[in-house]
Short mmCIF file of C-alpha atoms and ligand atoms in Angstrom, two decimals:
data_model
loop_
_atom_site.label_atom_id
_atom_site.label_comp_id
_atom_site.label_asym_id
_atom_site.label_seq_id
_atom_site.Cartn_x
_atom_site.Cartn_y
_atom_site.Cartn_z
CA UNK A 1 114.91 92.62 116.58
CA UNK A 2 111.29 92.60 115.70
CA UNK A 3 109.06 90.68 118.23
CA UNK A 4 108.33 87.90 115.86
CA UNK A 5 112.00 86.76 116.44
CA UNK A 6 110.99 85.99 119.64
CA UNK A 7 108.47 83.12 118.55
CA UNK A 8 109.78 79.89 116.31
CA UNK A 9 110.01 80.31 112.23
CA UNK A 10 107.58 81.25 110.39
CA UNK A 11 105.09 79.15 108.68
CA UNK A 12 104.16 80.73 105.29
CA UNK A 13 101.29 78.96 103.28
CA UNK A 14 100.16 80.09 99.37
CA UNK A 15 98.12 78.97 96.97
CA UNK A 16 100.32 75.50 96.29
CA UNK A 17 102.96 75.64 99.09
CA UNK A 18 103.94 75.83 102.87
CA UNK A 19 107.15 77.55 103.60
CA UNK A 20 108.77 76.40 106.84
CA UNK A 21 111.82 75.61 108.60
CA UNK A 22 113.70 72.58 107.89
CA UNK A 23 113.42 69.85 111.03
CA UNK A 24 115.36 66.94 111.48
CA UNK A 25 112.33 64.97 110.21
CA UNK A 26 113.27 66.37 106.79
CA UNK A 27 116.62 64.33 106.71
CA UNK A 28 116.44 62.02 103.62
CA UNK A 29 114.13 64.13 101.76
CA UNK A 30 116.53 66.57 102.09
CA UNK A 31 119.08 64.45 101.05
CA UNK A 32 117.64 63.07 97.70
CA UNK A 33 116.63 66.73 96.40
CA UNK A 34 120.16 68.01 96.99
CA UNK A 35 121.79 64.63 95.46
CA UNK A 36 119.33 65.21 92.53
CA UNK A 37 119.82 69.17 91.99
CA UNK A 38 123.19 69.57 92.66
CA UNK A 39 123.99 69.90 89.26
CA UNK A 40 121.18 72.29 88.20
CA UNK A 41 121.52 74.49 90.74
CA UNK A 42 125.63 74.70 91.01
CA UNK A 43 125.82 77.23 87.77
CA UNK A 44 124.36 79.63 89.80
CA UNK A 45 124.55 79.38 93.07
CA UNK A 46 127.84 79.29 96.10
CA UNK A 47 128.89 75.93 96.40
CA UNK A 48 129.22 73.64 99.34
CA UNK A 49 132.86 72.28 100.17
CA UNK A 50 134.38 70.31 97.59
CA UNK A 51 133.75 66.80 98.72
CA UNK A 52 131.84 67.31 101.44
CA UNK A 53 129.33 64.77 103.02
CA UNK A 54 125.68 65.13 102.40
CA UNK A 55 124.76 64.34 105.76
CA UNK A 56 126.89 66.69 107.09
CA UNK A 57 125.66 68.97 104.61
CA UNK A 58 122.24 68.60 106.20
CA UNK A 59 123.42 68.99 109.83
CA UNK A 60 125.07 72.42 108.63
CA UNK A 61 122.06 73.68 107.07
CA UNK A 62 119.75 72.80 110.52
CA UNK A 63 122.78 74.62 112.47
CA UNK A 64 122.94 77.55 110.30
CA UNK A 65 118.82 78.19 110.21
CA UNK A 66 118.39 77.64 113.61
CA UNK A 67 121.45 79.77 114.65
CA UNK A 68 120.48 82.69 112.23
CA UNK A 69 117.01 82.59 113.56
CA UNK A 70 118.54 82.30 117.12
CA UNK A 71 120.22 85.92 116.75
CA UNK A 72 118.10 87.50 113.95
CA UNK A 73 120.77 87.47 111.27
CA UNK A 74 118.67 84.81 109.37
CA UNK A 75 115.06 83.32 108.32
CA UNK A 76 115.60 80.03 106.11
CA UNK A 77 112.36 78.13 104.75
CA UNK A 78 112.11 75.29 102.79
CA UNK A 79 109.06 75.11 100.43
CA UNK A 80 106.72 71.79 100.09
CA UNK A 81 104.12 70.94 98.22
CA UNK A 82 100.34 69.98 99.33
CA UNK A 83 101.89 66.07 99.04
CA UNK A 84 105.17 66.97 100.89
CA UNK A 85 107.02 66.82 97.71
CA UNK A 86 110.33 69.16 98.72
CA UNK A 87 110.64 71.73 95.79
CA UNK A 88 112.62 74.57 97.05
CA UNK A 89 114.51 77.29 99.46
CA UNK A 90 114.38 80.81 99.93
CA UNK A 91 116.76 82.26 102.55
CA UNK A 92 116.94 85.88 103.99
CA UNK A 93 120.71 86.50 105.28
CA UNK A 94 122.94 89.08 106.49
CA UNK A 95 119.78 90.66 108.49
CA UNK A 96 120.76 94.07 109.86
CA UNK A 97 118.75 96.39 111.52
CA UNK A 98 118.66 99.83 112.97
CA UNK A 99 119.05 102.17 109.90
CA UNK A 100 119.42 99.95 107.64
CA UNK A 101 116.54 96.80 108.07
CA UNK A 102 117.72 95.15 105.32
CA UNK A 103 118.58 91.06 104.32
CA UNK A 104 120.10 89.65 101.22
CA UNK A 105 117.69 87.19 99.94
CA UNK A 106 118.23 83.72 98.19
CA UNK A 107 116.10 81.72 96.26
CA UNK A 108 116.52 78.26 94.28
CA UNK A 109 113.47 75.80 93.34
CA UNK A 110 114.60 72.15 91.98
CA UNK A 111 114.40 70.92 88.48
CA UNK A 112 111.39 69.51 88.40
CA UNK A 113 109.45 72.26 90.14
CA UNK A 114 110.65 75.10 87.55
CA UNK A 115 108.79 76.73 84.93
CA UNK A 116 105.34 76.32 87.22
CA UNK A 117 105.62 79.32 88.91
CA UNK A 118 105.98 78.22 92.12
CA UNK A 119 109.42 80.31 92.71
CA UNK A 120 107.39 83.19 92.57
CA UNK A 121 104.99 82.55 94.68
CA UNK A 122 107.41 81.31 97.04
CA UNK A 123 109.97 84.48 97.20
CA UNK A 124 106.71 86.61 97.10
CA UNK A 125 105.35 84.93 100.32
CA UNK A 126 108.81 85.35 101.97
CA UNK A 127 109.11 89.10 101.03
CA UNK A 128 105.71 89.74 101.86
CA UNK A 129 106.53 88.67 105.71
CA UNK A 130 109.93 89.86 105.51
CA UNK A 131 109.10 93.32 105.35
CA UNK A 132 105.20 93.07 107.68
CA UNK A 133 105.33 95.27 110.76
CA UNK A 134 104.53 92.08 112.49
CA UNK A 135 106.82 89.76 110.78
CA UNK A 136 110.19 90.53 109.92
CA UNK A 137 109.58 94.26 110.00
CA UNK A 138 112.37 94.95 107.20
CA UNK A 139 112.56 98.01 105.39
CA UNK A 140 114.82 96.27 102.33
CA UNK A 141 115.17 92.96 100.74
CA UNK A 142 117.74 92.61 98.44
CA UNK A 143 118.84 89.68 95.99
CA UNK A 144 121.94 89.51 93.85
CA UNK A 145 121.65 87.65 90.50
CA UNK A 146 124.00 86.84 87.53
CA UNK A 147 123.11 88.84 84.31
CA UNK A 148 123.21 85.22 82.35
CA UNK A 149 120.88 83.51 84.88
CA UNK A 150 117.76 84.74 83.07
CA UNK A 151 115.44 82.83 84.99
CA UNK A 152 116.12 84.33 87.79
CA UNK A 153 115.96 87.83 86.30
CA UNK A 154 112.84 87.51 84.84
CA UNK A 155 111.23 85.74 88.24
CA UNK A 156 112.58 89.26 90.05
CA UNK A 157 110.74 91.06 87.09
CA UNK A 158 107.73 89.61 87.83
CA UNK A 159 107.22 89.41 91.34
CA UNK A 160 107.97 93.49 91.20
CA UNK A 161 111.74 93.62 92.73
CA UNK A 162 113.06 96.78 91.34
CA UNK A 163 116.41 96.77 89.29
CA UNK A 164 119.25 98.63 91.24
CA UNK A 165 122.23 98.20 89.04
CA UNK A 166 125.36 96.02 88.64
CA UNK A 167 127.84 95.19 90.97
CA UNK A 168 131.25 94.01 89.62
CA UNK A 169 132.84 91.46 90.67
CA UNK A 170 130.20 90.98 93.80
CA UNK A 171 129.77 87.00 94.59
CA UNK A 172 132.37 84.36 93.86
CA UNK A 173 130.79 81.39 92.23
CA UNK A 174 132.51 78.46 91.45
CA UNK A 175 135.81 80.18 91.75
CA UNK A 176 135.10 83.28 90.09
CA UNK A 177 134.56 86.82 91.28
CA UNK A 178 131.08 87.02 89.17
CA UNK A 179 129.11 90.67 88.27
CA UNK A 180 125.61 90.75 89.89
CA UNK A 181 123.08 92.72 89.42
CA UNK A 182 121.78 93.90 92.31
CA UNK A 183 117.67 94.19 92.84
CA UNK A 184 115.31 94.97 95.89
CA UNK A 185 111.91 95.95 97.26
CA UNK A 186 111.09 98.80 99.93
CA UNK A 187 108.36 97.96 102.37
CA UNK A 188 106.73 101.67 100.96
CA UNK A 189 106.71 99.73 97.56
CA UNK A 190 106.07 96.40 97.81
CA UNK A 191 102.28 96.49 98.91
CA UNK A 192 101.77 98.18 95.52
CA UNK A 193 104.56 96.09 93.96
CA UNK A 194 103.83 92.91 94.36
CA UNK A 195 101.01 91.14 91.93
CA UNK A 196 97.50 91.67 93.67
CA UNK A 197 96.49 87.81 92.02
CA UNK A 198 99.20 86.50 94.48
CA UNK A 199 97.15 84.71 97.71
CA UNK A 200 97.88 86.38 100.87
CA UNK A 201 100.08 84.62 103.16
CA UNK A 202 97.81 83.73 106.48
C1 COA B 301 115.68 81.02 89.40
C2 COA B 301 114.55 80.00 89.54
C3 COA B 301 114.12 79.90 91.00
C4 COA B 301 113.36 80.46 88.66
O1 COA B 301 112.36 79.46 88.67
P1 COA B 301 111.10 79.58 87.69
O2 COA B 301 110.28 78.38 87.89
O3 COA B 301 111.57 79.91 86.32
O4 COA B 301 110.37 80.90 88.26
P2 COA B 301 108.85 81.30 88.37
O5 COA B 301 108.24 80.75 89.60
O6 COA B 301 108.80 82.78 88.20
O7 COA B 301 108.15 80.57 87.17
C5 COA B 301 108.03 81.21 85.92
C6 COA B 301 107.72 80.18 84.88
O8 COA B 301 106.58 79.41 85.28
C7 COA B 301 105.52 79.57 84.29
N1 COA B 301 104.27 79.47 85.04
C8 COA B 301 103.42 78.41 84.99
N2 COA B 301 102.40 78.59 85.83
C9 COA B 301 102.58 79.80 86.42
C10 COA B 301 101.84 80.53 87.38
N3 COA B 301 100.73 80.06 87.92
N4 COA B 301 102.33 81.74 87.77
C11 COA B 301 103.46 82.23 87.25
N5 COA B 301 104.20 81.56 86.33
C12 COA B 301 103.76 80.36 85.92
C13 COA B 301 105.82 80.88 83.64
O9 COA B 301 105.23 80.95 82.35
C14 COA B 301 107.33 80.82 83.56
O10 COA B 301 107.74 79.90 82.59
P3 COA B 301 108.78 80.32 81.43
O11 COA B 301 109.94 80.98 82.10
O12 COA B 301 109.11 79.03 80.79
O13 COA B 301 108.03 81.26 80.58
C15 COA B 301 115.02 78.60 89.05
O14 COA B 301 115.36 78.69 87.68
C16 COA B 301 116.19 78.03 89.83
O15 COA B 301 116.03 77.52 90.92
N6 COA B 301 117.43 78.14 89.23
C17 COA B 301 118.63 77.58 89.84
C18 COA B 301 119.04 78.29 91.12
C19 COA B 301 119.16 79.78 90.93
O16 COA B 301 119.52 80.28 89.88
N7 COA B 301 118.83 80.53 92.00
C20 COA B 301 118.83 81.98 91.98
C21 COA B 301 120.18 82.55 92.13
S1 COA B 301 120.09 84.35 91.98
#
């Protein structure tokens, strides 16, 4: 496990946003952005339970965060504006290390924060200490995305993820075994990669 694993979460700060862990303190925020993109995001994304609570909702997502963290499986920031406003998540999962140093990463901003291109500065950020020497000291990040969900395609595109191919059948969402296609970033390529008028995270 890279050293930084042995400190608390990162805090990851661009241009318009701090990326950070959730706390307990984030509660009802929390709770109105999920009540409010539920809908928008469900098309896309693994659901939670069928009827399940919000509250416990929130509990699950502290205990998941701060037990991935905990054993280096998992680094999962929330993204805030300047004014606190809560606008997204990007999550790095599965973490695996020795030969392989790689993490599936997840990304979802709400409604009212799309189309500003905050998602990519927000996923760049993350990748960008995902795969530092002195941060998550990955070698691969990967992210799985639905041909149809062209939004997210085309934010992949532009941060400079590289196109891998398609998986069939490769995530069930929403009861369906759905295609993905699968795209990542090398450490060796993402210095060059990534857009040199991104801020650098400090
Ligand atoms: C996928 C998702 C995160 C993409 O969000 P997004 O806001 O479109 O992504 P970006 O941050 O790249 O923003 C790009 C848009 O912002 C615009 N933009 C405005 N200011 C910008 C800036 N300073 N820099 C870059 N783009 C900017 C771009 O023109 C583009 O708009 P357009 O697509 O209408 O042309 C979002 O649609 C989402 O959360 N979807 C639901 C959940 C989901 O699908 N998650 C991913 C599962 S794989």
């Amino acid at each position: 496990v890279s050293p930084a694993f042995d400190a608390a979460p990162p805090v990851l700060h661009t241009a318009r946003l701090v990326l950070r862990a959730l706390t307990e303190g984030d509660r009802h925020l929390w709770l109105v952005t999920a009540r409010d993109n539920d809908a928008f995001w469900a098309p896309f994304m693994p659901q939670p339970p069928a009827g399940a609570d919000l509250h416990a909702r929130f509990q699950d997502t502290l205990h998941r965060a701060a037990q991935g963290w905990a054993d280096g499986t998992a680094v999962r920031l929330a993204a805030f504006t300047n004014a606190g406003d809560l606008v997204g998540f990007v999550n790095a999962n599965n973490i695996v290390r020795r030969a392989f140093r790689n993490t599936d990463l997840g990304w979802a901003v709400t409604h009212a924060a799309q189309g500003q291109g905050l998602a990519g500065e927000m996923v760049t950020a993350m990748i960008t200490w995902l795969v530092d020497p002195a941060g998550g000291a990955l070698h691969r990040v990967a992210a799985a995305i639905m041909p149809r969900n062209t939004r997210s395609l085309a934010l992949a595109a532009r941060i400079g993820m590289r196109r891998e191919g398609l998986a069939l059948r490769y995530l069930e969402i929403n009861g369906v075994w759905e295609d993905h296609e699968l795209w990542a970033a090398t450490a060796e390529e993402w210095g060059t990669a990534a857009p040199r008028s991104l801020p650098a995270v400090r």
